[in-house]
Tab-separated table of C-alpha atoms and ligand atoms in Angstrom:
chain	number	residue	atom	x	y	z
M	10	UNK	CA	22.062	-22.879	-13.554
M	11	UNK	CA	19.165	-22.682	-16.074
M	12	UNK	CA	16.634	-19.710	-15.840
M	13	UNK	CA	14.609	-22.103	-17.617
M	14	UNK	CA	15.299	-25.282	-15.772
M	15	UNK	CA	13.686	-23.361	-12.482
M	16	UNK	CA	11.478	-22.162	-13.582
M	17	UNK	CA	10.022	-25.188	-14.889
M	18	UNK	CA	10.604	-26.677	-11.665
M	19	UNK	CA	8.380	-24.614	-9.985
M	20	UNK	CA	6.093	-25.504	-12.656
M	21	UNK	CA	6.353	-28.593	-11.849
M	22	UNK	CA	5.952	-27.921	-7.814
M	23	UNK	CA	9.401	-29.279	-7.221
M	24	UNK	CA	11.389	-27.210	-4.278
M	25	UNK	CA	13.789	-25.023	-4.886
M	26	UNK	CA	17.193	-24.173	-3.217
M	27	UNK	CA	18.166	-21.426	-1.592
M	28	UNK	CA	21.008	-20.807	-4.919
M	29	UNK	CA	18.256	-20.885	-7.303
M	30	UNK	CA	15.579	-18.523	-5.759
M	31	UNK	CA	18.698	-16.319	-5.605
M	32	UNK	CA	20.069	-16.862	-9.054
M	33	UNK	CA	16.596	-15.988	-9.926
M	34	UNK	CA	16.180	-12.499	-7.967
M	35	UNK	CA	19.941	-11.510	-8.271
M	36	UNK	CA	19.498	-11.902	-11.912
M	37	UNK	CA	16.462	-10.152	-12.016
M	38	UNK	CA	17.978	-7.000	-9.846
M	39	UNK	CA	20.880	-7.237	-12.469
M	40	UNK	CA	18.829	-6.918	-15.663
M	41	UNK	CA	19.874	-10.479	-16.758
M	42	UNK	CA	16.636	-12.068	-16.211
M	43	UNK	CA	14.021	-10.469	-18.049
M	44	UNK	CA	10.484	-8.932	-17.222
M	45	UNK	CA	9.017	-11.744	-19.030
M	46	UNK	CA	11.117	-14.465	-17.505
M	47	UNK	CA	9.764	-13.199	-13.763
M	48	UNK	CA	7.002	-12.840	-14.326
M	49	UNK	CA	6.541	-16.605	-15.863
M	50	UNK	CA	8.121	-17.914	-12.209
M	51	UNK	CA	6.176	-15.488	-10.108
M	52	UNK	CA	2.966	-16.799	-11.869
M	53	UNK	CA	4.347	-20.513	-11.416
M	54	UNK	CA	4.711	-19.315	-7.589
M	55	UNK	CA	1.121	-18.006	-7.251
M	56	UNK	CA	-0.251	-20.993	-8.611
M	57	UNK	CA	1.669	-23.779	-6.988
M	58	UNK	CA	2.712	-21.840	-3.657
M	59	UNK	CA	6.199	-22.446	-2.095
M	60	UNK	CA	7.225	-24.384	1.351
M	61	UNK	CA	8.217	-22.710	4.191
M	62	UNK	CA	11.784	-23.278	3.623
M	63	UNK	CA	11.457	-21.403	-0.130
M	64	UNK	CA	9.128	-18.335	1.426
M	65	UNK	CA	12.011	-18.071	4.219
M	66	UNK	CA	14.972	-17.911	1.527
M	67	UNK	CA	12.648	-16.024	-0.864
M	68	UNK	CA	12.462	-13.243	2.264
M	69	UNK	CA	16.085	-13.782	2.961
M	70	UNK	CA	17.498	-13.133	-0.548
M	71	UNK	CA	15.746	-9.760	-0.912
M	72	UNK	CA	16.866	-8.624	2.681
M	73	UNK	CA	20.575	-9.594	1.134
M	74	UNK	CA	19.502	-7.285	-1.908
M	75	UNK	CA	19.504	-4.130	0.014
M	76	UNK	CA	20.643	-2.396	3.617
M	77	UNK	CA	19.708	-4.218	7.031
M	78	UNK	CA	19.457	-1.445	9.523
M	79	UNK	CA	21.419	-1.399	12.611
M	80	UNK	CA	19.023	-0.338	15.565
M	81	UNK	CA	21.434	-2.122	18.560
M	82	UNK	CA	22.355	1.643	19.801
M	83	UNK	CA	18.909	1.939	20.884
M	84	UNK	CA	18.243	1.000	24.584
M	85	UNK	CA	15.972	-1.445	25.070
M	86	UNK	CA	13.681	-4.649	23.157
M	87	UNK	CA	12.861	-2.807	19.875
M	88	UNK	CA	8.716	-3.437	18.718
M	89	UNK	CA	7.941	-2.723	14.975
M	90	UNK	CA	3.776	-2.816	13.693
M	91	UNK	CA	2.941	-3.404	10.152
M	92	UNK	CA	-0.643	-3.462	8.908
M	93	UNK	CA	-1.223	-4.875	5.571
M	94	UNK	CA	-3.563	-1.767	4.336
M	95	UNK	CA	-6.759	-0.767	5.351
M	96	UNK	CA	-9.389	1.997	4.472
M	97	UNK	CA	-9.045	4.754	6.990
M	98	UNK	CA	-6.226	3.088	9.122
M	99	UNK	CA	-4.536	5.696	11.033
M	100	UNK	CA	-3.528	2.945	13.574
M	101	UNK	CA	0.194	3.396	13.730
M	102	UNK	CA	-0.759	7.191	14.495
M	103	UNK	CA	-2.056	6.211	17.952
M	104	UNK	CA	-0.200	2.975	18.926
M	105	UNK	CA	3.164	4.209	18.296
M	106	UNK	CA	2.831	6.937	20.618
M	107	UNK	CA	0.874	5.425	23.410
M	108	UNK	CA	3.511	1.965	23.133
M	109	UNK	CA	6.684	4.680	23.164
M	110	UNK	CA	4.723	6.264	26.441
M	111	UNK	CA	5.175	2.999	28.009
M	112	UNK	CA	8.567	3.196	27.573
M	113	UNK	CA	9.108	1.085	25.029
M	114	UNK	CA	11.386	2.166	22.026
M	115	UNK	CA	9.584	2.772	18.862
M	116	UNK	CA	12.056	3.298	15.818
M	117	UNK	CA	9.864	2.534	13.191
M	118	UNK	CA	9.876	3.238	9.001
M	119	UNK	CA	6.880	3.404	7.374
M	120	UNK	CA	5.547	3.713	3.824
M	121	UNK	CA	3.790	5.879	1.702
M	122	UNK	CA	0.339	4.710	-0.081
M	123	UNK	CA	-0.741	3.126	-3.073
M	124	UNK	CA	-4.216	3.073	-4.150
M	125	UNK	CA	-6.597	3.538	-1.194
M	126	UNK	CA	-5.990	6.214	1.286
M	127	UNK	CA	-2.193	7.684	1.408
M	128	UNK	CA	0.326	5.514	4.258
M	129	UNK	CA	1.736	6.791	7.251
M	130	UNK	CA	4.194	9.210	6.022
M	131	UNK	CA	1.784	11.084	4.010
M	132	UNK	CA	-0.647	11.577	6.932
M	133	UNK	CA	2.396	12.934	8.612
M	134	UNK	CA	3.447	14.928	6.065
M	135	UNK	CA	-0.335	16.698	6.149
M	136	UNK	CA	1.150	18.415	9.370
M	137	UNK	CA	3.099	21.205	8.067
M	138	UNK	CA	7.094	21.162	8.918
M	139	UNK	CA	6.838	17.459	9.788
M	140	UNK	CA	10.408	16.253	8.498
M	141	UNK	CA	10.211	12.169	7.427
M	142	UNK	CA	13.385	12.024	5.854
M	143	UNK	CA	15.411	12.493	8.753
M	144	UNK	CA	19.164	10.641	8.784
M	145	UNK	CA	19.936	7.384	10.597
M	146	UNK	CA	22.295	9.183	13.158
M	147	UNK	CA	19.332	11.747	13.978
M	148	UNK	CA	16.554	9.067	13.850
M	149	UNK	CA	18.399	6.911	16.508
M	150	UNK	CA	19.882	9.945	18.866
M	151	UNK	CA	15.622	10.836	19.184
M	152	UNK	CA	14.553	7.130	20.183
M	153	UNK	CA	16.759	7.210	22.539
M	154	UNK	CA	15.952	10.898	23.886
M	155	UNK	CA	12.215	10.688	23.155
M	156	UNK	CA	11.314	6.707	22.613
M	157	UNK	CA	9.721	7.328	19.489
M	158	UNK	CA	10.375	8.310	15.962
M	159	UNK	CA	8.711	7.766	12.814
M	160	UNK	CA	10.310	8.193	9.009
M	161	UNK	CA	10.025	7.363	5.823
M	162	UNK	CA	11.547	4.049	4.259
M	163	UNK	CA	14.758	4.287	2.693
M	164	UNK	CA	15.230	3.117	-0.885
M	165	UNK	CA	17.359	0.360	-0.218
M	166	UNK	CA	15.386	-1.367	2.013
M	167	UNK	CA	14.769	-4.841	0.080
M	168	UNK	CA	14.858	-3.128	-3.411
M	169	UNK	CA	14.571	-6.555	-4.939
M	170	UNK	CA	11.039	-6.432	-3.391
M	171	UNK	CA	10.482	-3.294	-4.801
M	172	UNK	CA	11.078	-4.177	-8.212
M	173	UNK	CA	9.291	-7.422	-7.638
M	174	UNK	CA	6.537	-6.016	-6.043
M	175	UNK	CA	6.103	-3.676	-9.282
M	176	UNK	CA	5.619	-6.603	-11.891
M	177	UNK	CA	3.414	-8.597	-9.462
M	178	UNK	CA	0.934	-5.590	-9.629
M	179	UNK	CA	0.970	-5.414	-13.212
M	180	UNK	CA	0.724	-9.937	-13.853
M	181	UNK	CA	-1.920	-10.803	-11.912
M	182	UNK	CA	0.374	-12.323	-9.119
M	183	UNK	CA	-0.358	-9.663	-6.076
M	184	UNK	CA	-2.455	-12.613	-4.234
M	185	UNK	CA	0.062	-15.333	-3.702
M	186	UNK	CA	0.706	-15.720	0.518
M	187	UNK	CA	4.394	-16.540	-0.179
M	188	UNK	CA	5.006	-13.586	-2.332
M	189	UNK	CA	3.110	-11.265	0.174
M	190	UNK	CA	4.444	-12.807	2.925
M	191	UNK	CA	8.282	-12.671	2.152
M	192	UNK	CA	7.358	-8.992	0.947
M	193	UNK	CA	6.352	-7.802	3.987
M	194	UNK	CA	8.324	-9.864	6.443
M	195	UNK	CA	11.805	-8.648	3.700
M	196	UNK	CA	11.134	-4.918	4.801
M	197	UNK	CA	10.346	-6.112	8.245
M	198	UNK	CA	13.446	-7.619	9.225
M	199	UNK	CA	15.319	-5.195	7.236
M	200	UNK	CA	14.521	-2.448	9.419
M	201	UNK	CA	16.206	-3.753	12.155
M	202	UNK	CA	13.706	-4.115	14.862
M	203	UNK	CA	13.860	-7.552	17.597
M	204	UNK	CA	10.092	-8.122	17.509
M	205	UNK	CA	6.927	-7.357	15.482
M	206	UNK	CA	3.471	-6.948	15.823
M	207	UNK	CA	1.389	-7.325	12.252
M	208	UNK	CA	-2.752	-6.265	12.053
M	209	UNK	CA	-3.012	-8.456	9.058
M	210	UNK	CA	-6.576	-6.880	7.465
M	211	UNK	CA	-9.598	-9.038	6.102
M	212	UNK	CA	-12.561	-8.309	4.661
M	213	UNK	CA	-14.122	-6.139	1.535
M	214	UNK	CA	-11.590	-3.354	2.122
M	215	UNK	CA	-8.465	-5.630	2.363
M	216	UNK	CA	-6.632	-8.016	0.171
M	217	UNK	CA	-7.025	-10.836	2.521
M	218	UNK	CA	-11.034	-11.579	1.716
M	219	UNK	CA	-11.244	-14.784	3.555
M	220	UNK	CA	-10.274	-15.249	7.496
M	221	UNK	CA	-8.807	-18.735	6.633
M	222	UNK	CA	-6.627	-16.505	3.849
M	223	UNK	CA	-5.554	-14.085	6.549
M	224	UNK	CA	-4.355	-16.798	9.102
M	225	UNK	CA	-2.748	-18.913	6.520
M	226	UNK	CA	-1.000	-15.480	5.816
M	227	UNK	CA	-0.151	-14.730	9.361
M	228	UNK	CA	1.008	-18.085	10.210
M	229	UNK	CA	3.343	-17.891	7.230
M	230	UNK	CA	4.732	-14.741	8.571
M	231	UNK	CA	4.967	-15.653	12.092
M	232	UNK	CA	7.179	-18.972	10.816
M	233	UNK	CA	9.501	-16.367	9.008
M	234	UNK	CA	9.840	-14.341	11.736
M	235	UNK	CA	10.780	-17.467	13.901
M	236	UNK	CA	13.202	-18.524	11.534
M	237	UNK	CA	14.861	-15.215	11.694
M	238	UNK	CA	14.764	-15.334	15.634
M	239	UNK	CA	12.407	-12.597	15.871
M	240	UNK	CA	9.214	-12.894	17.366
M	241	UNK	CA	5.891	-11.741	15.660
M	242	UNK	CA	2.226	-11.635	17.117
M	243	UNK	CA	-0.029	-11.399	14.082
M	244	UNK	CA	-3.789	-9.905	14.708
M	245	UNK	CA	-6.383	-10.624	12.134
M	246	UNK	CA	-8.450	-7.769	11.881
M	247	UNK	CA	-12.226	-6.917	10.426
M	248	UNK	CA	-11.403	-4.449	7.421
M	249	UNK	CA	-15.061	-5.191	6.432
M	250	UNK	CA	-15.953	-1.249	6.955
M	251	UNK	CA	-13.380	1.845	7.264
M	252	UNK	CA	-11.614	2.127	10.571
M	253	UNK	CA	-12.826	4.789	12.785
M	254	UNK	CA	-14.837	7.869	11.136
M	255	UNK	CA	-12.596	9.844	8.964
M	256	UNK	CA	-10.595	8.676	5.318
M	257	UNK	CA	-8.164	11.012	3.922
M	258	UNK	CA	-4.711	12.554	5.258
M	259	UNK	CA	-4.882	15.533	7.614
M	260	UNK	CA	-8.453	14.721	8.522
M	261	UNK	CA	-6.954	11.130	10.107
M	262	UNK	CA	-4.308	12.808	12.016
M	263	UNK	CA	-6.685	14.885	13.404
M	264	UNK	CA	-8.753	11.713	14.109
M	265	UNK	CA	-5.507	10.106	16.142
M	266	UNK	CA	-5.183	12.807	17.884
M	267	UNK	CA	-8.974	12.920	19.021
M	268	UNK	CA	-8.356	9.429	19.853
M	269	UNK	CA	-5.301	10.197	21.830
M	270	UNK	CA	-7.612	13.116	23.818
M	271	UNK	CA	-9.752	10.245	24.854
M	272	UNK	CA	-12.515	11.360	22.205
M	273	UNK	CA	-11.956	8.202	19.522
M	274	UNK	CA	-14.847	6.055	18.511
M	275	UNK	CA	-14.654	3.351	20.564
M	276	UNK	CA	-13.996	0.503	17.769
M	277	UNK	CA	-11.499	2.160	16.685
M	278	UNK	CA	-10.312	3.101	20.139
M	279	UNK	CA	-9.814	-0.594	21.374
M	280	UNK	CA	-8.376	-1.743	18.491
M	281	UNK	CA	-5.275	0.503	19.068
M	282	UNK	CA	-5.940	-0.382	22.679
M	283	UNK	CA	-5.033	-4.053	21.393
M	284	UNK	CA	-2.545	-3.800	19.283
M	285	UNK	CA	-0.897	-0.937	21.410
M	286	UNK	CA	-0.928	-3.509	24.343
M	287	UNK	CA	0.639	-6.352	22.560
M	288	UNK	CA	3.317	-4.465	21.233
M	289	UNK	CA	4.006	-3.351	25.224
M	290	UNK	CA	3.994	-6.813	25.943
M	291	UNK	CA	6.155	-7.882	23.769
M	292	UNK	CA	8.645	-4.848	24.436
M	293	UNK	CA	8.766	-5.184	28.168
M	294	UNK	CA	8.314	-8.901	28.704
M	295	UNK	CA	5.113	-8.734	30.078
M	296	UNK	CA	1.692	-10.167	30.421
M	297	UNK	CA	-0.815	-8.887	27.719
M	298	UNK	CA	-3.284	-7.991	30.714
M	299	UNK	CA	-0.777	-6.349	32.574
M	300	UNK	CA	0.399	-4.517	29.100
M	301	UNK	CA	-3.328	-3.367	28.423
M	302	UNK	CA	-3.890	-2.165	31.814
M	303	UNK	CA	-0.748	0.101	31.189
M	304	UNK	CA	-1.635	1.444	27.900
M	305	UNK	CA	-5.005	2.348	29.528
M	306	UNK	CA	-3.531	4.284	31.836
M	307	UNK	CA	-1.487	6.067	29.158
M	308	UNK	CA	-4.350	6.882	27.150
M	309	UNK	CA	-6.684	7.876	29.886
M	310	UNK	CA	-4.071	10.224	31.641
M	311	UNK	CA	-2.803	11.380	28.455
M	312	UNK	CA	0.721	10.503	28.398
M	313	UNK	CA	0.212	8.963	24.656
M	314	UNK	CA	-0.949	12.142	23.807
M	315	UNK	CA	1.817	14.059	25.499
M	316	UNK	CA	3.670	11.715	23.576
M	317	UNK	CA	2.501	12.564	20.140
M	318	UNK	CA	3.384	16.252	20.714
M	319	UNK	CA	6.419	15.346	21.782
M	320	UNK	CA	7.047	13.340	18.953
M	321	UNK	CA	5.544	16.087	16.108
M	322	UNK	CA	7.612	18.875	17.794
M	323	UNK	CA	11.095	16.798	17.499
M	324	UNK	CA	10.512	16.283	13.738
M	325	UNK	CA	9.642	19.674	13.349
M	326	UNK	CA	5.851	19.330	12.540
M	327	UNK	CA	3.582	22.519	13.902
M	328	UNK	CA	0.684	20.348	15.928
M	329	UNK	CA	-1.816	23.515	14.691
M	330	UNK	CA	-1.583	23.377	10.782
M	331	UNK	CA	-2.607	20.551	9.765
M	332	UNK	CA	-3.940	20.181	6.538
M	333	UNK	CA	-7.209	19.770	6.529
M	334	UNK	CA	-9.972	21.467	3.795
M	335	UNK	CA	-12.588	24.288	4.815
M	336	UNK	CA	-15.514	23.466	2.849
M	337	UNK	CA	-18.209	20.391	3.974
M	338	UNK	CA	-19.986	18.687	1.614
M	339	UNK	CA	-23.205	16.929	3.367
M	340	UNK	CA	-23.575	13.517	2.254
M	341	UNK	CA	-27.641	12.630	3.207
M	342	UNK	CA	-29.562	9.244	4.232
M	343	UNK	CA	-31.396	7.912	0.825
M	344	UNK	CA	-34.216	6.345	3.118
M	345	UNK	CA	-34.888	5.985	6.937
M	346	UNK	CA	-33.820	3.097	8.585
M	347	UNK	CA	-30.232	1.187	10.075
M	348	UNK	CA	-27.325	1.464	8.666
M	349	UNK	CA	-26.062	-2.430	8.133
M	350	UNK	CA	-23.585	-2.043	5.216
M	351	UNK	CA	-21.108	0.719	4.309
M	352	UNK	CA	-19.566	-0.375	0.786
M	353	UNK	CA	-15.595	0.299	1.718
M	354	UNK	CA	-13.603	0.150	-1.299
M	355	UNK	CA	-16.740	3.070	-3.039
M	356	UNK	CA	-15.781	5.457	-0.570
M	357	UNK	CA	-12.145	4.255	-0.761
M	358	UNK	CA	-12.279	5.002	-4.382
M	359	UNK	CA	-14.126	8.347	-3.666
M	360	UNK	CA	-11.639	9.354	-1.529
M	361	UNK	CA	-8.999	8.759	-4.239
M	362	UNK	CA	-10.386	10.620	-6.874
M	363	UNK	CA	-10.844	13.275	-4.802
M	364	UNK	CA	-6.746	13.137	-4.283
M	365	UNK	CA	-6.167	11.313	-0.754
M	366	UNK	CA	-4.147	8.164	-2.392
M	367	UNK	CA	-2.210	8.021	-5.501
M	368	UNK	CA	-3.253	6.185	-8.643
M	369	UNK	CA	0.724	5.844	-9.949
M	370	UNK	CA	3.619	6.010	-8.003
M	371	UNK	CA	4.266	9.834	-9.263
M	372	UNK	CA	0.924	11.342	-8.234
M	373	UNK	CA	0.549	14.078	-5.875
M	374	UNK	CA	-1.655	13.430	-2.708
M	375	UNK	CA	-3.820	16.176	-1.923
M	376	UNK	CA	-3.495	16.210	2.162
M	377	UNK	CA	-6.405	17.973	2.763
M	378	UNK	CA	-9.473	16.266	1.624
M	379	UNK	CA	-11.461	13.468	3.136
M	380	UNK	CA	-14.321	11.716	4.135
M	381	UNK	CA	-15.950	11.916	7.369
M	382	UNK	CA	-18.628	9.327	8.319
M	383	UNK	CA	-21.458	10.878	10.680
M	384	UNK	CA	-23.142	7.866	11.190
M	385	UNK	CA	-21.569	3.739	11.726
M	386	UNK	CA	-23.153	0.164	11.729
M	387	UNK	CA	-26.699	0.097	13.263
M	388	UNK	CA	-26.977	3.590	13.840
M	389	UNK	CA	-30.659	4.697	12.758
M	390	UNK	CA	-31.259	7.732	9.998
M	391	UNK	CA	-33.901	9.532	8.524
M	392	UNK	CA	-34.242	10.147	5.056
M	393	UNK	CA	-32.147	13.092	3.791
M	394	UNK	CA	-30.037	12.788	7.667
M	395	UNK	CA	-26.525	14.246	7.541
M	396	UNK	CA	-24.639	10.890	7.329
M	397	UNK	CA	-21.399	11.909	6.403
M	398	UNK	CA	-19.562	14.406	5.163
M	399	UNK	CA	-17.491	15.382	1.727
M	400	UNK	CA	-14.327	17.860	2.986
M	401	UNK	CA	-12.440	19.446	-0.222
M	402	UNK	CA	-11.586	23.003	-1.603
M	403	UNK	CA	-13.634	22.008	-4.799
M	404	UNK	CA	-17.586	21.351	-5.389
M	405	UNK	CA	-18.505	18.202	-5.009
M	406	UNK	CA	-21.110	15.330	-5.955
M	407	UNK	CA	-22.187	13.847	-2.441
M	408	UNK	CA	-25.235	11.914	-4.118
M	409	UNK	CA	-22.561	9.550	-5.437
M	410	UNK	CA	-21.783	8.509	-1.650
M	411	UNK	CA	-25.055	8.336	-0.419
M	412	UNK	CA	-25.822	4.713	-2.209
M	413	UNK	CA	-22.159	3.496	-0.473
M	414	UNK	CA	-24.242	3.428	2.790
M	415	UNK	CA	-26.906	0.673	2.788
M	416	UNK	CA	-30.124	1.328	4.611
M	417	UNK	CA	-32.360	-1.610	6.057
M	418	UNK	CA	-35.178	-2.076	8.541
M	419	UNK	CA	-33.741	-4.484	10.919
M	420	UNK	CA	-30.124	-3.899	13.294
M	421	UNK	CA	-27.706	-6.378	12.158
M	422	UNK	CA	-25.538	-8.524	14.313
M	423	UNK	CA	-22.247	-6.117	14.752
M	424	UNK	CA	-19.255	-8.341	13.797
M	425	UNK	CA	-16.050	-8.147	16.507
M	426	UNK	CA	-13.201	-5.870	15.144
M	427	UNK	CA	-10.641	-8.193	15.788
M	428	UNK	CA	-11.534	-11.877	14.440
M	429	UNK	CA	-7.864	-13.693	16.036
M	430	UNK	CA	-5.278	-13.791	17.467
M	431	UNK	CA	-2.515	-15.961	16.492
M	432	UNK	CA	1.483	-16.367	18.330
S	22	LIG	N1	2.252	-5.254	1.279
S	22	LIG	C1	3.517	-5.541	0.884
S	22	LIG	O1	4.476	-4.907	1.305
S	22	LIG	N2	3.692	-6.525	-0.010
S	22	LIG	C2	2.675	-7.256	-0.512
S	22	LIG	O2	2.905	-8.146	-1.298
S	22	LIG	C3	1.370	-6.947	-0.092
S	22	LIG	C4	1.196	-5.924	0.822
C-alpha cells in the first residue's frame, strides 16, 4: 500500500477500505506517516467528506488504537451523555445524578476543557478532595453500590484520536462531520457504555453554526452508533447564548447544585429535564413521557440532589469548599432597554483570560473565577443596572463585558432551547 496512492484517492473522492484508512492511522500512531502526510489526507477528508462506511471504519480503527472498557459487571442497561461543548454547560452535573436517581447506572468518563470554559472534570475538581482519577476496579464496585460515578478519561482511550485530533486543530480541518463524528463516537464506544445520549450544540457559541450542520452531524453519529449496535438519541441544542447564569468552574457546580435544590433557571432547568429523561428512557426501556414524569419527581423531591451528595462524598469531594472567588465585580447596563443579544464566545473569551479554560493543553485552570449573568433574553434594564457580575481574587475591567450584552427597545421572539430531536 501507497501512502501516496490514498491519499490521492481521497483526492480524488474515491472510497476507501477499511485496510487503507488503517494503514493510514496505524502508520500515523507509529511515526511512519508523517505530520505532513496527515495532514494532506485529513484536508482531502474535510473537503470531499467520507461515506458512511469510511466514517464507521475511520471510528472503528481508532477504538482498535487504544483500550475498550469493559463495563458488563455493572447491573443493568448502561446510558453515556456527550455534549459537543458549550459556553456555561454544566449539564452532565445535573443529569447524571438525577438519571442515576432513577436507577439507572451511570459509569461515565468525561474530559477536561479546551478553550472555552474548563470540562467536567475540572468543575469537579473545583470541589476540594474530589478524586477523578479513581481505578477501574473502584469506579465499577461504586456504580454498582451508588449508580453513579464520574472520572476522568484514561489516556488510552482512542489515542489515535488524540493525536489526530491535535493536527486537525492546528490545519484547518476541525470542521469536517466525519472527522468530528468518528472522534466523538471513537471515545464513545470506547468507554464501554450500551447506549448514548449526545446534546449536539448549535449556534454562535458552538462549532456546529448551522441546524442543518448539527443534524447532518447527529445523523452521522446516530448511523455509527447503529452500526456498532448501540443505540444513540442525538438532541440538537440552541448554544446561541450561555447555558443557565453562571461560566466558570466552582461557580457552575454551585449552579448544578442550585438546580438540583429546585432553584435552576428554568431554561436551563428543562433542558436537563430533557436530556435527563431520555437517557431514563433509554436505560429502563421506557416511554420518554413516562421517563420525564420520573425525573420530575426526582428533581422535585430531591432524590437527584441526594444523589449528587452521595456521589461527591464517595469520591471524596467536601460538598462545602468549593472553589469559588470572594470578590464581585458589577458588570452595569450601557443603556435602558431589553436585553435581545448576549455575544457568547466575548464572555467565553472573558472568562478564559480570566483563567476558567485553558489556552494550551499545559495551562492551569483557575477554579474559582467566573461569570455570573444577572439578567437573560428580554429581561428589561436601566442604564448603569447590575447585569452581571465579574467573580475573581484580582481587579477587574467589567466595562469590557458590558458591550457583550446588547440592549434594544423592542422584546425579541425567545428562540426554543432545544431545536430537534432526532432517533
Ligand atoms: N469533540 C471531539 O471529541 N472531537 C471533535 O472533533 C470535536 C469535538
Amino acid at each position: 500500500m501507497s501512502i501516496i496512492d490514498i491519499i490521492t484517492k481521497k483526492k480524488n473522492k474515491e472510497e476507501l477500505t477499511y485496510e487503507e484508512i488503517k494503514y493510514m492511522v496505524d502508520g500515523f500512531i507509529n511515526g511512519e506517516i508523517k505530520d505532513y502526510q496527515m495532514s494532506s489526507f485529513l484536508m482531502a477528508i474535510t473537503i470531499n467528506g467520507m461515506t458512511l462506511d469510511e466514517t464507521f471504519n475511520l471510528t472503528k480503527v481508532m477504538i482498535e488504537s487504544g483500550d475498550i472498557i469493559d463495563l458488563s459487571t455493572i447491573d443493568g442497561i448502561k446510558v453515556d451523555k456527550h455534549s459537543t461543548g458549550g459556553v456555561g454547560d454544566k449539564t452532565t452535573l445535573v443529569v447524571a445524578p438525577l438519571t442515576a436517581s432513577c436507577g439507572v447506572p451511570i459509569a461515565k468518563m468525561s474530559g477536561r476543557g479546551l478553550g472555552f470554559t474548563g470540562g467536567t472534570i475540572d468543575k469537579l475538581e473545583s470541589i476540594k478532595g474530589f478524586n477523578t482519577t479513581i481505578n477501574m476496579d473502584y469506579f465499577i464496585k461504586q456504580v454498582n453500590d451508588i449508580k453513579i460515578s464520574l472520572i476522568s478519561q484514561t489516556g488510552n482511550l482512542a489515542p489515535a484520536d488524540k493525536k489526530i485530533y491535535a493536527l486537525r486543530d492546528v490545519t484547518a480541518t476541525t470542521e469536517s462531520i466525519p472527522l468530528i463524528a468518528s472522534s466523538i463516537m471513537s471515545k464513545k464506544i470506547a468507554s464501554g457504555a450500551d447506549k448514548i445520549v449526545l446534546d449536539v450544540k448549535v449556534g454562535k457559541g458552538a462549532f456546529m453554526k448551522t441546524i442543518d450542520d448539527a443534524k447532518e452531524l447527529s445523523k452521522t453519529m446516530i448511523n455509527i452508533g447503529k452500526k456498532f449496535n448501540k443505540e444513540v438519541v442525538a438532541i440538537v441544542t440552541n448554544m446561541n447564548y450561555p447555558l443557565g447564569k453562571t461560566i466558570g468552574n466552582g461557580i457552575e457546580v454551585k449552579e448544578a447544585i442550585d438546580t438540583l435544590n429546585c432553584n435552576g433557571e428554568e431554561r436551563f432547568t428543562n433542558l436537563c429535564l430533557i436530556i435527563a429523561s431520555y437517557m431514563v428512557s433509554l436505560g429502563k426501556n421506557i416511554s420518554v413521557e413516562d421517563a420525564f414524569d420520573m425525573v420530575k419527581e426526582k428533581l422535585n423531591n430531591k432524590e437527584g440532589y441526594n444523589k449528587f451528595l452521595e456521589f461527591v462524598k464517595y469520591q471524596g469531594g467536601d460538598i462545602n469548599n468549593i472553589d469559588i472567588c470572594k470578590n464581585k465585580y458589577e458588570v452595569l447596563s450601557e443603556k435602558d432597554g431589553y436585553i435581545t443579544d448576549i455575544d457568547t464566545l466575548k464572555l467565553a473569551g472573558f472568562a478564559n483570560d480570566l483563567g476558567a479554560g485553558r489556552k494550551t493543553k499545559e495551562d492551569n485552570i483557575n477554579y474559582g473565577v467566573g461569570i455570573i449573568l444577572e439578567k437573560g433574553i428580554n429581561d428589561y434594564v436601566n442604564k448603569d443596572e447590575v447585569i452581571g457580575y465579574v467573580i475573581s481574587d484580582n481587579i477587574v475591567d467589567t466595562k469590557l463585558l458590558s458591550d457583550a450584552f446588547i440592549i434594544s427597545s423592542e422584546k425579541i421572539k425567545e428562540e426554543n432551547i432545544i431545536f430537534d430531536i432526532i432517533k
